[in-house]
CSV table of C-alpha atoms in Angstrom, one decimal:
chain,number,residue,atom,x,y,z
S,1,MET,CA,22.3,26.6,14.1
S,2,LEU,CA,18.8,28.1,15.5
S,3,LYS,CA,18.8,26.6,18.3
S,4,ASN,CA,22.3,28.1,19.5
S,5,THR,CA,21.0,31.6,17.8
S,6,PRO,CA,19.1,34.0,20.4
S,7,GLN,CA,16.2,35.4,19.2
S,8,GLU,CA,17.2,38.6,20.1
S,9,HIS,CA,20.3,38.4,17.6
S,10,ILE,CA,20.1,40.4,13.8
S,11,ASP,CA,20.2,37.0,11.7
S,12,TYR,CA,17.7,35.2,13.6
S,13,VAL,CA,15.0,35.6,11.9
S,14,ASP,CA,16.4,34.8,8.7
S,15,LEU,CA,17.6,31.6,9.6
S,16,SER,CA,13.8,30.7,11.1
S,17,GLY,CA,13.0,31.2,7.4
S,18,SER,CA,15.8,29.1,6.3
S,19,LEU,CA,15.0,26.4,8.6
S,20,VAL,CA,11.1,26.7,7.2
S,21,ILE,CA,12.2,26.5,3.6
S,22,ILE,CA,14.6,23.9,4.0
S,23,SER,CA,12.0,21.9,5.3
S,24,GLU,CA,9.6,22.3,2.7
S,25,LEU,CA,11.9,21.7,0.4
S,26,ALA,CA,13.2,18.0,2.1
S,27,MET,CA,9.6,16.8,2.5
S,28,PHE,CA,9.4,17.6,-0.9
S,29,VAL,CA,12.3,15.5,-2.2
S,30,ASN,CA,10.7,12.4,0.2
S,31,GLU,CA,7.9,12.7,-1.3
S,32,SER,CA,9.3,12.4,-4.9
S,33,LYS,CA,11.3,10.1,-4.0
S,34,ARG,CA,8.3,8.0,-2.7
S,35,LYS,CA,6.7,8.4,-5.8
S,36,LYS,CA,9.1,8.1,-8.0
S,37,GLU,CA,9.6,4.2,-6.1
S,38,HIS,CA,5.9,3.2,-6.3
S,39,THR,CA,6.1,4.2,-9.5
S,40,GLN,CA,9.4,1.1,-10.5
S,41,MET,CA,7.6,-0.9,-7.9
S,42,VAL,CA,4.3,-0.8,-10.0
S,43,LEU,CA,5.8,-1.0,-13.2
S,44,GLU,CA,7.8,-4.4,-12.4
S,45,LEU,CA,4.4,-5.9,-10.8
S,46,SER,CA,3.1,-4.8,-14.4
S,47,LYS,CA,5.6,-6.8,-15.6
S,48,GLN,CA,5.0,-9.5,-13.6
S,49,LEU,CA,1.2,-9.9,-14.2
S,50,LYS,CA,1.6,-9.8,-17.9
S,51,GLY,CA,-0.7,-11.4,-20.1
S,52,ARG,CA,-2.8,-12.3,-16.6
S,53,TYR,CA,-4.0,-8.6,-16.4
S,54,ASN,CA,-2.7,-5.8,-18.4
S,55,SER,CA,-4.6,-3.0,-16.8
S,56,LEU,CA,-2.4,-2.0,-13.8
S,57,VAL,CA,-1.0,1.2,-14.9
S,58,GLN,CA,-4.2,3.4,-14.6
S,59,PRO,CA,-3.7,7.6,-14.5
S,60,ASN,CA,-6.1,7.1,-11.5
S,61,ARG,CA,-4.3,4.5,-9.5
S,62,GLN,CA,-3.1,5.3,-6.0
S,63,TYR,CA,-0.3,2.9,-5.3
S,64,LEU,CA,-0.9,2.5,-1.4
S,65,ARG,CA,2.2,-0.4,-0.1
S,66,GLU,CA,3.3,-3.8,-0.3
S,67,SER,CA,2.6,-6.2,2.7
S,68,THR,CA,2.7,-10.5,3.4
S,69,PHE,CA,-1.1,-10.7,4.1
S,70,LYS,CA,-3.2,-13.5,6.0
S,71,ILE,CA,-6.9,-14.1,5.1
S,72,ARG,CA,-9.6,-15.3,7.0
S,73,SER,CA,-12.6,-16.2,5.6
S,74,LYS,CA,-14.9,-19.4,6.1
S,75,LEU,CA,-12.3,-21.3,3.3
S,76,LEU,CA,-9.1,-20.1,4.3
S,77,VAL,CA,-7.6,-19.6,7.7
S,78,ASP,CA,-4.9,-17.0,8.1
S,79,ALA,CA,-3.7,-18.4,4.5
S,80,PRO,CA,-0.7,-16.0,3.3
S,81,TYR,CA,-0.7,-13.5,0.4
S,82,GLN,CA,1.9,-11.0,-0.9
S,83,GLY,CA,-0.1,-8.1,-1.7
S,84,TYR,CA,0.2,-5.0,-3.1
S,85,LEU,CA,-3.1,-2.2,-1.7
S,86,PHE,CA,-4.2,-0.1,-4.5
S,87,GLN,CA,-7.1,2.3,-2.9
S,88,ASP,CA,-9.4,0.7,-5.8
S,89,LEU,CA,-7.5,-2.7,-6.1
S,90,ILE,CA,-5.8,-5.5,-4.0
S,91,VAL,CA,-3.6,-7.8,-5.9
S,92,LEU,CA,-3.0,-10.9,-3.7
S,93,LYS,CA,0.0,-13.6,-4.8
S,94,ASP,CA,-0.8,-17.2,-3.0
S,95,LEU,CA,2.2,-17.9,-0.9
S,96,ALA,CA,1.1,-21.3,0.6
S,97,GLY,CA,0.3,-22.2,-3.3
S,98,ALA,CA,3.9,-21.3,-4.5
S,99,LYS,CA,5.0,-23.4,-1.3
S,100,ARG,CA,3.0,-26.7,-2.6
S,101,SER,CA,3.2,-26.4,-6.5
S,102,LYS,CA,6.3,-25.5,-8.5
S,103,GLN,CA,3.9,-23.8,-11.1
S,104,ALA,CA,3.5,-20.1,-11.4
S,105,MET,CA,1.9,-18.5,-8.3
S,106,PRO,CA,-1.9,-17.6,-8.6
S,107,TRP,CA,-2.6,-13.9,-9.0
S,108,TYR,CA,-5.9,-13.1,-7.7
S,109,PHE,CA,-7.3,-9.3,-7.9
S,110,ILE,CA,-9.9,-7.9,-5.9
S,111,PHE,CA,-11.6,-4.7,-7.1
S,112,PHE,CA,-13.6,-2.9,-4.5
S,113,THR,CA,-14.6,0.6,-3.8
S,114,VAL,CA,-14.7,2.6,-0.3
S,115,SER,CA,-17.3,4.6,0.7
S,116,LYS,CA,-17.1,4.5,4.4
S,117,LEU,CA,-14.8,2.7,6.1
S,118,VAL,CA,-15.0,1.9,9.8
S,119,GLU,CA,-13.8,-0.6,11.9
S,120,LYS,CA,-14.3,0.0,15.3
S,121,GLY,CA,-12.7,-1.8,17.9
S,122,ARG,CA,-10.1,-3.5,15.6
S,123,PRO,CA,-6.4,-2.9,15.3
S,124,ASN,CA,-4.9,-0.6,12.1
S,125,ASN,CA,-3.6,-2.8,10.3
S,126,GLU,CA,-6.5,-5.7,10.0
S,127,PHE,CA,-9.6,-4.8,7.7
S,128,THR,CA,-13.1,-6.6,6.2
S,129,ILE,CA,-13.5,-6.4,2.6
S,130,GLU,CA,-17.8,-8.0,1.4
S,131,VAL,CA,-17.4,-9.3,-2.0
S,132,VAL,CA,-19.8,-10.9,-3.5
S,133,MET,CA,-18.4,-14.1,-5.2
S,134,ASP,CA,-20.8,-15.7,-7.9
S,135,GLY,CA,-24.0,-14.3,-6.0
S,136,THR,CA,-23.2,-15.3,-2.5
S,137,LEU,CA,-22.0,-12.7,-0.5
S,138,GLU,CA,-18.4,-13.4,1.2
S,139,LYS,CA,-16.1,-11.6,3.8
S,140,PHE,CA,-12.2,-11.7,3.9
S,141,THR,CA,-10.5,-10.0,6.4
S,142,LEU,CA,-7.0,-9.1,5.9
S,143,SER,CA,-3.8,-8.2,8.6
S,144,ALA,CA,-0.9,-6.9,8.0
S,145,PRO,CA,2.3,-6.6,10.0
S,146,SER,CA,2.0,-2.8,11.8
S,147,GLN,CA,4.5,-0.6,9.8
């Protein structure tokens, strides 16, 4: 409607103000919906992890995304995992292990603190983390499909 209204029209200012308000309201509704979906996903994941890890839900923990990751390390070459990325935690479900065995899928938890993330020359969907395991520094590269 605003596109078809000349700027000199008496209603143009009101229409443009209304457009701003409606746009802000739409952004608020979309953000609220996204937060609700994330909360539901975290609660469902928490149910799946019951007995393995009971502290997934934390007031300061922010869920970022879910994706199928491929991990490359000294021992693994493009091993597939279902990953749930939080700002301080990655929860991984071993998909290859599930195909090899009918048993419950193994879960892995990687806790980390990011002080600075600089990955020049790498695609946005790939990053390397370093974890000290049994006194040895291990490097893992995770890659996920672009969204």
